[in-house]
Tab-separated table of C-alpha atoms in Angstrom:
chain	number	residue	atom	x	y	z
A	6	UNK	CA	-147.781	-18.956	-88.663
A	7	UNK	CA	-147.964	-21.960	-91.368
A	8	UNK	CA	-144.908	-19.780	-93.101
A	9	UNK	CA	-142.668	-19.661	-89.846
A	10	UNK	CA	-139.971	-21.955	-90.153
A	11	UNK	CA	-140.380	-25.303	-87.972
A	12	UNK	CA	-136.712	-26.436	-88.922
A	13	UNK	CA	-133.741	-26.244	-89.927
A	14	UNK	CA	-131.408	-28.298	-91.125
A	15	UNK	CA	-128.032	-27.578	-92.572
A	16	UNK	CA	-129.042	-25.434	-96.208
A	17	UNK	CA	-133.024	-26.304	-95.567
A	18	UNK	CA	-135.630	-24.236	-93.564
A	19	UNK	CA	-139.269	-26.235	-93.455
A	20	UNK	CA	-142.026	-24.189	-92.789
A	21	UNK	CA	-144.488	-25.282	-90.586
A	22	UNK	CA	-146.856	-25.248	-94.004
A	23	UNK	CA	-144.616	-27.518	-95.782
A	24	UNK	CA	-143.666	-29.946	-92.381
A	25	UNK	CA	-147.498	-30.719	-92.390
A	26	UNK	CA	-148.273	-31.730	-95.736
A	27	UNK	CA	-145.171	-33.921	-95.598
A	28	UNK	CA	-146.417	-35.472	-92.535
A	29	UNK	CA	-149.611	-35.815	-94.011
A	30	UNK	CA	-148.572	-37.833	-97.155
A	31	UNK	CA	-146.555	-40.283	-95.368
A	32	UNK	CA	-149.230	-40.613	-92.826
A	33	UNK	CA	-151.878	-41.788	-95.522
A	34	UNK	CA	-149.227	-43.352	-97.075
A	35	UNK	CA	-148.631	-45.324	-93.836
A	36	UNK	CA	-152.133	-45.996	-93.237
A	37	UNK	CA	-152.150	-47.952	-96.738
A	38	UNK	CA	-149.959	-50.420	-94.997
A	39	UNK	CA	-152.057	-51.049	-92.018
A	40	UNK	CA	-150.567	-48.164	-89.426
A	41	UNK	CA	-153.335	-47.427	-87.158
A	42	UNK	CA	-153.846	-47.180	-83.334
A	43	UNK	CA	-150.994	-48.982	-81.041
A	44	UNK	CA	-149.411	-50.063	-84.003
A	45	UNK	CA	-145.911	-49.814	-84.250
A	46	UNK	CA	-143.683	-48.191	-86.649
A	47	UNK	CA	-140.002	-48.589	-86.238
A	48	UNK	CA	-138.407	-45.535	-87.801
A	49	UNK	CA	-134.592	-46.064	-88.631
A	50	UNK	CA	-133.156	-42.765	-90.121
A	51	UNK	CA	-130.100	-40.447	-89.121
A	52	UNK	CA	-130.938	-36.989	-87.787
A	53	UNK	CA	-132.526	-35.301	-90.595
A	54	UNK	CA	-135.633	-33.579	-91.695
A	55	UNK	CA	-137.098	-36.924	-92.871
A	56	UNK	CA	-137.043	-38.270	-89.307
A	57	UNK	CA	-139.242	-35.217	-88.027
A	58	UNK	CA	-141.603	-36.263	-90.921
A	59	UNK	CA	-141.480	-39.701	-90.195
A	60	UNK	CA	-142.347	-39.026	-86.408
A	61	UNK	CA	-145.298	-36.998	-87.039
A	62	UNK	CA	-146.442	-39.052	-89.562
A	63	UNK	CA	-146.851	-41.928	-87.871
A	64	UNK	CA	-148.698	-40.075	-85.125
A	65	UNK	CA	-150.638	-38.663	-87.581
A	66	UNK	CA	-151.622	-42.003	-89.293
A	67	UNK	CA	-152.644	-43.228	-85.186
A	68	UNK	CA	-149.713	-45.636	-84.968
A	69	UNK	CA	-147.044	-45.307	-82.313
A	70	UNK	CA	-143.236	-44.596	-83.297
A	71	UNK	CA	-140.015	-46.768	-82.294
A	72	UNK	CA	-136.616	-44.766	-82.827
A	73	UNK	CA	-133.950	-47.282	-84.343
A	74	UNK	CA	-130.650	-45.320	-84.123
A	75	UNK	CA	-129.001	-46.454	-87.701
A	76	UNK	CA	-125.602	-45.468	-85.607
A	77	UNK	CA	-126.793	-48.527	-82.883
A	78	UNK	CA	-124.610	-51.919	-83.323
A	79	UNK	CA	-126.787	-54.455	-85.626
A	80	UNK	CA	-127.355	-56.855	-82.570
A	81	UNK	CA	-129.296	-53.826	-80.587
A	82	UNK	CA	-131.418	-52.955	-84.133
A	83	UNK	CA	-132.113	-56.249	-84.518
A	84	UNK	CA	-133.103	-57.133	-81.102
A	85	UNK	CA	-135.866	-54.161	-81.191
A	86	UNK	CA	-137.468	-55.255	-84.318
A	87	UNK	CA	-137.786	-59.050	-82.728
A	88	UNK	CA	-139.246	-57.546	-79.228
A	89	UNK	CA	-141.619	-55.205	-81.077
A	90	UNK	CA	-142.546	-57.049	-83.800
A	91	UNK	CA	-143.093	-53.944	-85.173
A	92	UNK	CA	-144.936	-54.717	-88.854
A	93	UNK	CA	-143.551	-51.611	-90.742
A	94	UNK	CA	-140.362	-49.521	-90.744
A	95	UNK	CA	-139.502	-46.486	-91.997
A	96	UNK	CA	-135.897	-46.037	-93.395
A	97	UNK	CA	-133.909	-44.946	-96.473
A	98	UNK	CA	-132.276	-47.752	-98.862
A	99	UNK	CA	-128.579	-46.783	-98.026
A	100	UNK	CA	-129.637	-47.623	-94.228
A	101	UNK	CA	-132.664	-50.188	-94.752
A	102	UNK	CA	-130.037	-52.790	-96.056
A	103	UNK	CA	-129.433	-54.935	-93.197
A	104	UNK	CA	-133.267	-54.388	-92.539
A	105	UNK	CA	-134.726	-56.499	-95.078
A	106	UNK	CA	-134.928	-59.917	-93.260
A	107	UNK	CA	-137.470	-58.941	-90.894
A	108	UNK	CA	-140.950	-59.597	-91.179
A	109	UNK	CA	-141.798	-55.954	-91.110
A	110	UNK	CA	-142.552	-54.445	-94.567
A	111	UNK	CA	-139.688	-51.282	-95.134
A	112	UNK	CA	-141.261	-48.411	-96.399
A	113	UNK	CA	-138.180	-46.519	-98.201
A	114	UNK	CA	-138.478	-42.750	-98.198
A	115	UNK	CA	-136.438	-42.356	-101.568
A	116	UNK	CA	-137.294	-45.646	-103.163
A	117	UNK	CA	-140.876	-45.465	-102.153
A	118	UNK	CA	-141.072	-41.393	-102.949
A	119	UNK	CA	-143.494	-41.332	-106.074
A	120	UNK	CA	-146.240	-43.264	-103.949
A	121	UNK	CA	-146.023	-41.163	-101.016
A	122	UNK	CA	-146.167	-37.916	-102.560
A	123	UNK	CA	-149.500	-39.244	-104.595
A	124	UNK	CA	-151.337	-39.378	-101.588
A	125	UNK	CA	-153.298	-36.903	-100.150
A	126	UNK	CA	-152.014	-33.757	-98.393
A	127	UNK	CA	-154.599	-32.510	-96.217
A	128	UNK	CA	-155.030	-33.279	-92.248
A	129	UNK	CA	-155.923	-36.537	-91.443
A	130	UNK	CA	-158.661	-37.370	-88.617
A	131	UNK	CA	-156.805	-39.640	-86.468
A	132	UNK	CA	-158.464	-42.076	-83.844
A	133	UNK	CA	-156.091	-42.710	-81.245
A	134	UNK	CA	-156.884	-42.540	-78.218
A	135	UNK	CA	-155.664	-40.735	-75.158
A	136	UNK	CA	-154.416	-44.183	-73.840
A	137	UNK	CA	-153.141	-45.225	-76.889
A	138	UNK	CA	-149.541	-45.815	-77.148
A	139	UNK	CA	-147.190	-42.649	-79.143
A	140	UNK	CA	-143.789	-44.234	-78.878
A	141	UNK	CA	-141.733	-46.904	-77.718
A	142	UNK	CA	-138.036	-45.876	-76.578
A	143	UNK	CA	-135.868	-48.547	-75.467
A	144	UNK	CA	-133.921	-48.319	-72.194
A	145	UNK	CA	-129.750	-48.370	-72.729
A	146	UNK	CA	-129.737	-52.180	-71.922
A	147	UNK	CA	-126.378	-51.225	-69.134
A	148	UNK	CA	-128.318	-53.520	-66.320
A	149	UNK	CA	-129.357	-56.366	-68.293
A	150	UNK	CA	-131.416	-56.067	-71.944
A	151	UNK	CA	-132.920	-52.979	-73.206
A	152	UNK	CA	-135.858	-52.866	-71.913
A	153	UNK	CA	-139.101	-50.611	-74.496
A	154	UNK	CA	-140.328	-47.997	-72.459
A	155	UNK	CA	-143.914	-47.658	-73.714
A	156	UNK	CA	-145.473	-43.723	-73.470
A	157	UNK	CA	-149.292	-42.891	-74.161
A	158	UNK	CA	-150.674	-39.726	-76.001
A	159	UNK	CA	-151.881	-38.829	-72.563
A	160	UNK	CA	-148.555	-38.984	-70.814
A	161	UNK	CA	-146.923	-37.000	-73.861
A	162	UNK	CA	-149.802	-34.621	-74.119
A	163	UNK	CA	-149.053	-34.249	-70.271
A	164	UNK	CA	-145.614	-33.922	-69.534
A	165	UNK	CA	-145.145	-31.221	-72.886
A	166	UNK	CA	-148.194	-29.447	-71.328
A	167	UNK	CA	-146.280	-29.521	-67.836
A	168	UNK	CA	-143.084	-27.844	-69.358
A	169	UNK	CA	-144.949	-25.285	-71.422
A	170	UNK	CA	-146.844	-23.979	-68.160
A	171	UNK	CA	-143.578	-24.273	-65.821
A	172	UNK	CA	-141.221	-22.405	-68.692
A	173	UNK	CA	-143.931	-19.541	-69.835
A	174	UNK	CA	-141.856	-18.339	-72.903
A	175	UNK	CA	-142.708	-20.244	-75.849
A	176	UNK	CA	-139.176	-21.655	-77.778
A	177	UNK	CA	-137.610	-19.648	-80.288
A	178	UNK	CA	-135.104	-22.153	-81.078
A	179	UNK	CA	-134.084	-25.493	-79.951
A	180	UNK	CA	-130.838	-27.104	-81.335
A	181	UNK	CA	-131.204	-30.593	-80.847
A	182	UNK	CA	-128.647	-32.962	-79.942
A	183	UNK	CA	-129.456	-36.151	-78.486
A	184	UNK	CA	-130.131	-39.076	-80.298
A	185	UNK	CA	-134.343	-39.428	-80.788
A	186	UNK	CA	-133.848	-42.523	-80.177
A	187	UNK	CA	-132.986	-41.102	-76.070
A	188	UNK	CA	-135.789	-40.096	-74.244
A	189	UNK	CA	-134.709	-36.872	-73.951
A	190	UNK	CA	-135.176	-35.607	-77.501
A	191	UNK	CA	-139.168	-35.907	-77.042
A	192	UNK	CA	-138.655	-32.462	-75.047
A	193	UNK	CA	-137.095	-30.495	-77.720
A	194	UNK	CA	-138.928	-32.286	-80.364
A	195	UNK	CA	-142.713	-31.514	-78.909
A	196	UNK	CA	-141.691	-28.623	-76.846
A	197	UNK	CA	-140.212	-26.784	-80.000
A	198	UNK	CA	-143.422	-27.544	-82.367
A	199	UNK	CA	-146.463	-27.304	-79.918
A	200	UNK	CA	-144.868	-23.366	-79.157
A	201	UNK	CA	-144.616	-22.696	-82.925
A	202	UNK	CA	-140.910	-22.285	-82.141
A	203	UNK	CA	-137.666	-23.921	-84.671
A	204	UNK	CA	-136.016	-26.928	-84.197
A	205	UNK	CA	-132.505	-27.033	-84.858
A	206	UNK	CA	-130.754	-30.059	-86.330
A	207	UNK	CA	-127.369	-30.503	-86.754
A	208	UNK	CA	-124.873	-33.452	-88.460
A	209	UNK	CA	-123.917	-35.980	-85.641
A	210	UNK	CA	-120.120	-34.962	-86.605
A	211	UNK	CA	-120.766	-31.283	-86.236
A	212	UNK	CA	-121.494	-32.120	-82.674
A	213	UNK	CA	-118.490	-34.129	-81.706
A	214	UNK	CA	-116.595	-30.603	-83.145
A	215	UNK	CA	-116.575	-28.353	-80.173
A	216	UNK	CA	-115.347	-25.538	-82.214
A	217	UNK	CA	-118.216	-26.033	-84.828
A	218	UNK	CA	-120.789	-26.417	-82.477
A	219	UNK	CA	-119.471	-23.262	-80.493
A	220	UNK	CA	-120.063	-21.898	-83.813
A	221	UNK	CA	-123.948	-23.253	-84.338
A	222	UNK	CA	-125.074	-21.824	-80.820
């Protein structure tokens, strides 16, 4: 139902209404700046509703996500941007900071907040292909350098299908906790929104308290 709630996030619950026309504004608002097929969008926020919006969004506008940790050491951010040569980021100006000297153009979600919510909030048709790229995750760099993992639409579309026929039950609730810059957090991200289920973020420090997270679950 467009009136469930799709997450939650300390005091906020986003319905699933209110997820897509955020997604949807960014996402034209992204396709001003060029975003389109296999283009890549380097998307440097903390876990927070913004960074669902951001992901979707750049799906949404055709383009193909790369999770910047803002948590990862300089060196490792900066190293991604170079290999990529991704031509837009997404970030907030309290994190975008260090940012600034790449070529890419820094779309700021607070600075930049009048323009985005000017733009149009209904579904965008989207031309990406089944073999075009829908994210870039880089490996952890232990053997030698990171090394971006590149995923199609098809092999997402796939591998959520996969786990949605092997599991039955669609989610209820997913608390997240990996980093979406780790592979891993494509599961609960996709698996959680494609079932009409919630997905559950919590503060990074909430997470390193067992005793609060004991409490969360």
């Amino acid at each position: 139902s467009p009136k469930s709630f799709a997450l939650e996030f300390e005091d906020q619950q986003i319905t699933y209404e209110a997820l897509n026309l955020r997604a949807n504004q960014l996402a034209n608002y992204l396709k001003t700046k060029g975003v389109g097929a296999n283009v890549l969008v380097g998307i440097c926020l903390e876990r927070s509703v913004d960074m669902v919006v951001s992901i979707l969004a750049v799906l949404k506008a055709g383009g193909a996500y790369v999770p910047m940790d803002p948590s990862y050491p300089q060196e490792r951010l900066d190293f991604m941007l170079a290999d990529t040569e991704a031509p837009v980021v997404i970030t907030r100006e309290s994190l975008g900071k260090h940012l600034v000297e790449h070529a890419a153009e820094i779309v700021f979600l607070d600075h930049d907040l009048s323009a985005i919510e000017e733009q149009p909030a209904e579904n965008l048709q989207t031309y990406a292909d089944a073999k075009d790229l829908a994210y870039v995750i880089y490996t952890s760099g232990s053997t030698g350098k990171p090394k971006g993992v590149k995923i199609t639409h098809e092999g997402l579309v796939i591998s959520n299908s996969a786990r949605i026929s092997f599991f039955k039950r669609p989610v209820k609730k997913f608390l997240l906790l990996s980093s979406f810059s780790f592979d891993s957090s494509v599961v609960g991200i996709f698996w959680s929104l494609t079932t009409g289920g919630c997905l559950l973020l919590v503060d990074e420090r909430i997470q390193h308290d067992l005793k609060e997270l004991n409490q969360v679950i």
